Structure formats: C-alpha cells, structure tokens
Short mmCIF file of C-alpha atoms in Angstrom, two decimals:
data_model
loop_
_atom_site.label_atom_id
_atom_site.label_comp_id
_atom_site.label_asym_id
_atom_site.label_seq_id
_atom_site.Cartn_x
_atom_site.Cartn_y
_atom_site.Cartn_z
CA MET A 368 -4.38 -15.67 20.76
CA ASN A 369 -7.14 -18.05 20.51
CA ALA A 370 -9.23 -17.40 17.33
CA PRO A 371 -10.65 -19.35 14.30
CA GLN A 372 -8.03 -20.81 11.96
CA HIS A 373 -9.59 -19.11 9.08
CA GLN A 374 -9.01 -15.88 10.23
CA THR A 375 -5.87 -14.02 8.80
CA LEU A 376 -3.03 -13.00 11.27
CA ARG A 377 -3.88 -9.31 10.85
CA GLU A 378 -7.53 -10.11 11.93
CA ARG A 379 -6.35 -12.03 14.88
CA ILE A 380 -4.11 -9.04 16.03
CA TYR A 381 -7.00 -6.73 15.32
CA GLU A 382 -9.47 -8.61 17.61
CA GLU A 383 -6.86 -9.05 20.42
CA ILE A 384 -6.05 -5.25 20.47
CA VAL A 385 -9.85 -4.65 20.37
CA ARG A 386 -10.22 -6.88 23.26
CA LEU A 387 -7.57 -5.19 25.26
CA ILE A 388 -9.09 -1.85 24.64
CA VAL A 389 -12.75 -2.59 25.50
CA SER A 390 -11.68 -4.58 28.62
CA GLY A 391 -9.93 -1.37 29.89
CA GLU A 392 -6.48 -3.04 29.92
CA LEU A 393 -5.58 -0.38 27.23
CA PRO A 394 -7.39 2.49 28.59
CA SER A 395 -8.39 5.57 26.61
CA GLY A 396 -5.38 7.83 26.00
CA VAL A 397 -2.74 5.39 26.72
CA SER A 398 0.33 4.77 24.59
CA ILE A 399 0.64 1.46 22.76
CA ASP A 400 4.00 -0.13 23.41
CA GLU A 401 4.61 -1.78 19.99
CA LYS A 402 7.57 -3.94 21.06
CA LEU A 403 5.73 -5.09 24.18
CA LEU A 404 2.58 -6.04 22.35
CA THR A 405 4.27 -7.77 19.41
CA GLU A 406 6.23 -9.76 21.76
CA ARG A 407 3.11 -10.66 23.86
CA LEU A 408 1.12 -11.70 20.85
CA GLN A 409 4.07 -13.31 19.20
CA VAL A 410 3.89 -11.52 15.96
CA SER A 411 6.05 -9.32 13.62
CA ARG A 412 5.79 -5.66 13.16
CA THR A 413 4.19 -5.76 9.62
CA PRO A 414 0.82 -7.64 10.41
CA PHE A 415 0.65 -5.63 13.82
CA ARG A 416 0.99 -2.30 11.96
CA GLU A 417 -1.63 -3.26 9.40
CA ALA A 418 -4.17 -4.17 12.33
CA ILE A 419 -3.19 -0.69 13.93
CA GLY A 420 -4.06 1.04 10.57
CA THR A 421 -7.47 -0.69 10.43
CA LEU A 422 -8.13 0.36 14.03
CA ALA A 423 -7.12 3.93 13.25
CA LYS A 424 -9.51 4.09 10.33
CA GLU A 425 -12.22 2.83 12.67
CA GLY A 426 -11.48 5.68 15.18
CA LEU A 427 -10.04 3.39 17.93
CA ILE A 428 -6.43 4.32 17.58
CA GLU A 429 -4.71 7.54 17.00
CA ILE A 430 -1.47 7.59 15.14
CA LYS A 431 0.75 10.48 16.19
CA PRO A 432 3.78 11.20 13.92
CA TYR A 433 7.04 10.56 15.75
CA ARG A 434 5.19 9.72 19.00
CA GLY A 435 3.70 6.36 18.16
CA PHE A 436 0.16 4.76 18.69
CA PHE A 437 -2.42 5.82 21.27
CA VAL A 438 -5.80 4.51 22.26
CA ARG A 439 -8.39 7.05 21.18
CA SER A 440 -9.14 9.73 23.68
CA PHE A 441 -12.37 11.70 23.57
CA SER A 442 -13.29 15.21 24.47
CA ARG A 443 -16.62 15.95 26.23
CA LYS A 444 -17.89 17.45 22.99
CA GLU A 445 -16.99 14.27 21.14
CA ILE A 446 -18.78 12.01 23.63
CA GLU A 447 -21.88 14.08 23.56
CA ASP A 448 -21.87 13.91 19.77
CA LEU A 449 -21.32 10.17 19.75
CA TYR A 450 -24.13 9.48 22.01
CA GLU A 451 -26.47 11.80 20.18
CA LEU A 452 -25.72 10.00 16.92
CA ARG A 453 -26.12 6.60 18.65
CA LYS A 454 -29.52 7.65 19.82
CA THR A 455 -30.71 8.67 16.31
CA LEU A 456 -29.38 5.47 14.63
CA GLU A 457 -30.54 3.00 17.47
CA CYS A 458 -34.01 4.44 17.33
CA PHE A 459 -34.09 3.99 13.61
CA ALA A 460 -32.86 0.30 14.12
CA VAL A 461 -35.73 -0.32 16.62
CA GLU A 462 -38.28 1.06 14.16
CA LEU A 463 -37.15 -1.29 11.45
CA ALA A 464 -36.35 -4.35 13.67
CA VAL A 465 -39.62 -4.51 15.78
CA PRO A 466 -41.87 -5.69 13.06
CA GLN A 467 -39.35 -8.45 12.29
CA MET A 468 -39.15 -9.78 15.86
CA SER A 469 -40.53 -13.27 16.67
CA ASP A 470 -41.22 -14.61 20.13
CA THR A 471 -38.03 -16.39 19.82
CA HIS A 472 -36.05 -13.24 18.97
CA ILE A 473 -37.56 -11.71 22.20
CA ALA A 474 -36.66 -14.67 24.28
CA GLY A 475 -33.06 -14.24 23.11
CA PHE A 476 -33.06 -10.68 24.11
CA GLU A 477 -34.26 -11.40 27.57
CA ARG A 478 -31.56 -14.00 28.01
CA ILE A 479 -28.89 -11.50 26.83
CA LEU A 480 -30.14 -8.79 28.96
CA ASP A 481 -30.28 -10.86 32.08
CA GLU A 482 -26.69 -11.81 31.48
CA ALA A 483 -25.63 -8.26 31.10
CA VAL A 484 -27.24 -7.04 34.07
CA ALA A 485 -26.09 -9.88 36.25
CA ALA A 486 -22.47 -9.11 35.04
CA LEU A 487 -22.82 -5.28 35.72
CA ARG A 488 -24.04 -5.92 39.18
CA ARG A 489 -21.18 -8.05 40.06
CA GLY A 490 -18.73 -5.54 38.59
CA ASP A 491 -17.63 -7.71 35.52
CA LEU A 492 -17.58 -4.82 32.98
CA GLN A 493 -16.04 -6.91 30.28
CA THR A 494 -18.95 -9.42 30.03
CA TYR A 495 -21.36 -6.65 30.64
CA GLY A 496 -19.99 -4.88 27.64
CA MET A 497 -20.15 -8.04 25.37
CA ARG A 498 -23.76 -8.88 26.16
CA ASP A 499 -24.87 -5.13 25.84
CA ARG A 500 -23.14 -4.99 22.48
CA GLU A 501 -24.85 -8.28 21.57
CA PHE A 502 -28.19 -6.84 22.49
CA HIS A 503 -27.72 -3.82 20.15
CA GLU A 504 -26.06 -5.63 17.33
CA THR A 505 -29.00 -8.14 17.22
CA ILE A 506 -31.40 -5.28 16.94
CA ALA A 507 -29.42 -3.81 14.13
CA GLU A 508 -29.20 -7.15 12.26
CA LEU A 509 -32.96 -7.58 12.56
CA SER A 510 -33.33 -4.17 10.91
CA GLY A 511 -32.26 -5.59 7.63
CA SER A 512 -30.42 -2.47 6.69
CA ALA A 513 -26.90 -3.23 5.64
CA PRO A 514 -25.54 0.40 5.84
CA LEU A 515 -27.21 0.88 9.41
CA ILE A 516 -25.66 -2.32 10.61
CA GLU A 517 -22.19 -1.41 9.42
CA THR A 518 -22.39 2.12 10.81
CA LEU A 519 -23.67 0.95 14.19
CA ALA A 520 -20.84 -1.79 14.29
CA ARG A 521 -18.26 0.89 13.93
CA LEU A 522 -19.85 3.26 16.40
CA ALA A 523 -20.15 0.25 18.99
CA LEU A 524 -16.33 -0.07 19.28
CA GLN A 525 -16.02 3.68 20.10
CA ILE A 526 -18.84 3.43 22.56
CA GLN A 527 -16.95 0.57 24.29
CA ILE A 528 -14.07 3.01 24.93
CA CYS A 529 -16.42 5.53 26.29
CA ARG A 530 -18.13 3.03 28.65
CA ALA A 531 -14.56 2.16 29.99
CA ILE A 532 -14.45 5.85 31.20
CA ALA A 533 -17.65 5.39 33.06
CA ASN A 534 -17.35 3.05 36.22
CA GLU A 535 -20.90 2.18 36.51
CA SER A 536 -22.32 1.95 39.86
CA LYS A 537 -24.75 -0.25 41.60
CA GLU A 538 -27.46 2.35 41.20
CA PHE A 539 -26.67 2.52 37.39
CA ALA A 540 -27.11 -1.07 37.23
CA GLU A 541 -30.46 -1.05 38.75
CA ARG A 542 -31.66 1.60 36.43
CA ALA A 543 -30.39 -0.26 33.41
CA ALA A 544 -32.21 -3.42 34.54
CA GLN A 545 -35.38 -1.42 34.78
CA GLU A 546 -34.85 0.32 31.40
CA ARG A 547 -34.26 -2.99 29.78
CA ASP A 548 -37.24 -4.61 31.22
CA ASP A 549 -39.39 -1.75 29.87
CA ILE A 550 -37.89 -2.09 26.38
CA LEU A 551 -38.50 -5.85 26.31
CA GLN A 552 -42.15 -5.20 27.43
CA ALA A 553 -42.42 -2.83 24.33
CA PHE A 554 -40.97 -5.39 22.22
CA ARG A 555 -43.47 -7.94 23.14
CA ALA A 556 -46.33 -5.69 22.54
CA ARG A 557 -44.73 -4.75 19.12
CA ASP A 558 -45.19 -1.23 20.28
CA ILE A 559 -42.65 0.65 18.10
CA PRO A 560 -43.17 4.28 19.35
CA ARG A 561 -42.79 3.21 23.09
CA ALA A 562 -39.72 1.03 22.16
CA LYS A 563 -38.17 3.92 20.39
CA ALA A 564 -38.85 6.41 23.23
CA LEU A 565 -37.49 3.89 25.71
CA MET A 566 -34.34 3.20 23.73
CA HIS A 567 -33.69 6.89 23.47
CA ALA A 568 -34.10 7.54 27.16
CA HIS A 569 -31.90 4.41 27.99
CA ILE A 570 -29.02 5.66 25.75
CA SER A 571 -29.42 9.18 27.26
CA ASP A 572 -29.13 7.73 30.75
CA VAL A 573 -25.88 5.88 29.74
CA GLN A 574 -24.58 9.15 28.07
CA GLN A 575 -25.16 11.01 31.33
CA ALA A 576 -23.38 8.32 33.32
CA VAL A 577 -20.24 8.38 30.91
CA LEU A 578 -20.24 12.32 31.03
CA THR A 579 -20.50 12.46 34.80
CA ARG A 580 -17.56 10.07 35.20
CA PHE A 581 -15.71 11.97 32.40
CA ARG A 582 -15.83 15.08 34.40
CA LYS A 583 -14.51 13.39 37.46
CA GLU A 584 -11.59 11.71 35.81
CA ILE A 585 -10.39 14.12 33.09
CA PRO A 586 -9.63 17.72 34.22
CA ALA A 587 -11.18 20.43 31.96
CA SER A 588 -8.32 21.89 29.61
#
C-alpha cells in the first residue's frame, strides 16, 4: 500500500479498500474475504476491522452478523433516491460555487473533464471515476459550505459503487462529453440558472444509465 507516511494504518487500509470497491475489483454485493485481504495488505485484523467499521458507517460496507462483511448492494429504490438527493445537493453546490469561480478555476475544470471523457472513451472506468469525482468535489469546495462538502463527499463514495453497476457505453461517453461542454459554457458565462439546470440534466442522464444497467444485471426480487 503506497500512501503518505503521516496517515495511520487504519486510514491506509480504509483507502485501499475504497480503491478496490470503486475500481470494481470488489463489486457491489460481494463478500469480503477478511483473511485474504489482511494477508494481501499485510496488516493485522484489528486495524482492518477498524477500517471496515468506518466504511460501514459511510454506507459502503454491510456487516452481517455471523456471515461477515459485504460490499454495499443497492435496490432500485435506493439508487433512485441516492441520485435524487445528489441532484438537489449538486445543484445547490453549483449555485454557491459559480460566483466564486475564477477563469483559473474554469480552466482547471476543463482539464479535469477532458481527462475524464478521454478515460471513459477508452474504457478506463477507474480513471474516469477519479476525474469525475474530482470535478464534483471541486465544485463542492468552491461552495464554501462545510456541511455540504462533507455530505457530498460521503455520497460520492456510494455513487462510485452505483457507477460500477453501469457499464458506460460509447454513446454514454459522447453524451457526457457534450453535457460537460455545456456546463463549462454556463460556468464561463457565470449563468447560475443554466448551470444548475444542466447539472440536474447531467445527473439525471447518469441516473438513467445506472438504472438501465441495474435492470439488466440484477433480477427483480
């Protein structure tokens, strides 16, 4: 595990498990083999379980008595609710952030989104997820609202699991590229209502892509 030395062991374990989840190596619903992972990470059970406890509180891991640890799985209703909440919070973040955006900030957004779309087009979902998350986190940071930043950060991890359910197509990548270009244009114009409307539409498109894939991969109960 390569990580800054100032991090605690629990924090390094936490980040490595998150990486395994968002990369799809530990997909939604899978059982976590504690013995295998502690050996792989070369750590003892105590800090590993501390990290698992934190992940459980954040909604990424489910602890099932007498059965073990599982990557969070989502029902269709939970996915719908998650994305509806995300739309509300992200649009509020845009409203607060746009007045704070400098030309330098917008140039940074353009770089991030170019890298995200390029990764999506070549099928590199891990890099796409990282750049996409960076884009949304930067908007949240510019909002200047600490509670909003914290809430969106926790939500983002669950969104990463949902995105792994959706195997984005080339058509989705092209739509995402156009949607982001439109959002950037609204940022440049400092057009808050248009930026909010475009962000809402973009997240709705992602929501639909996830739900469409969800229906194909997970039989109705």
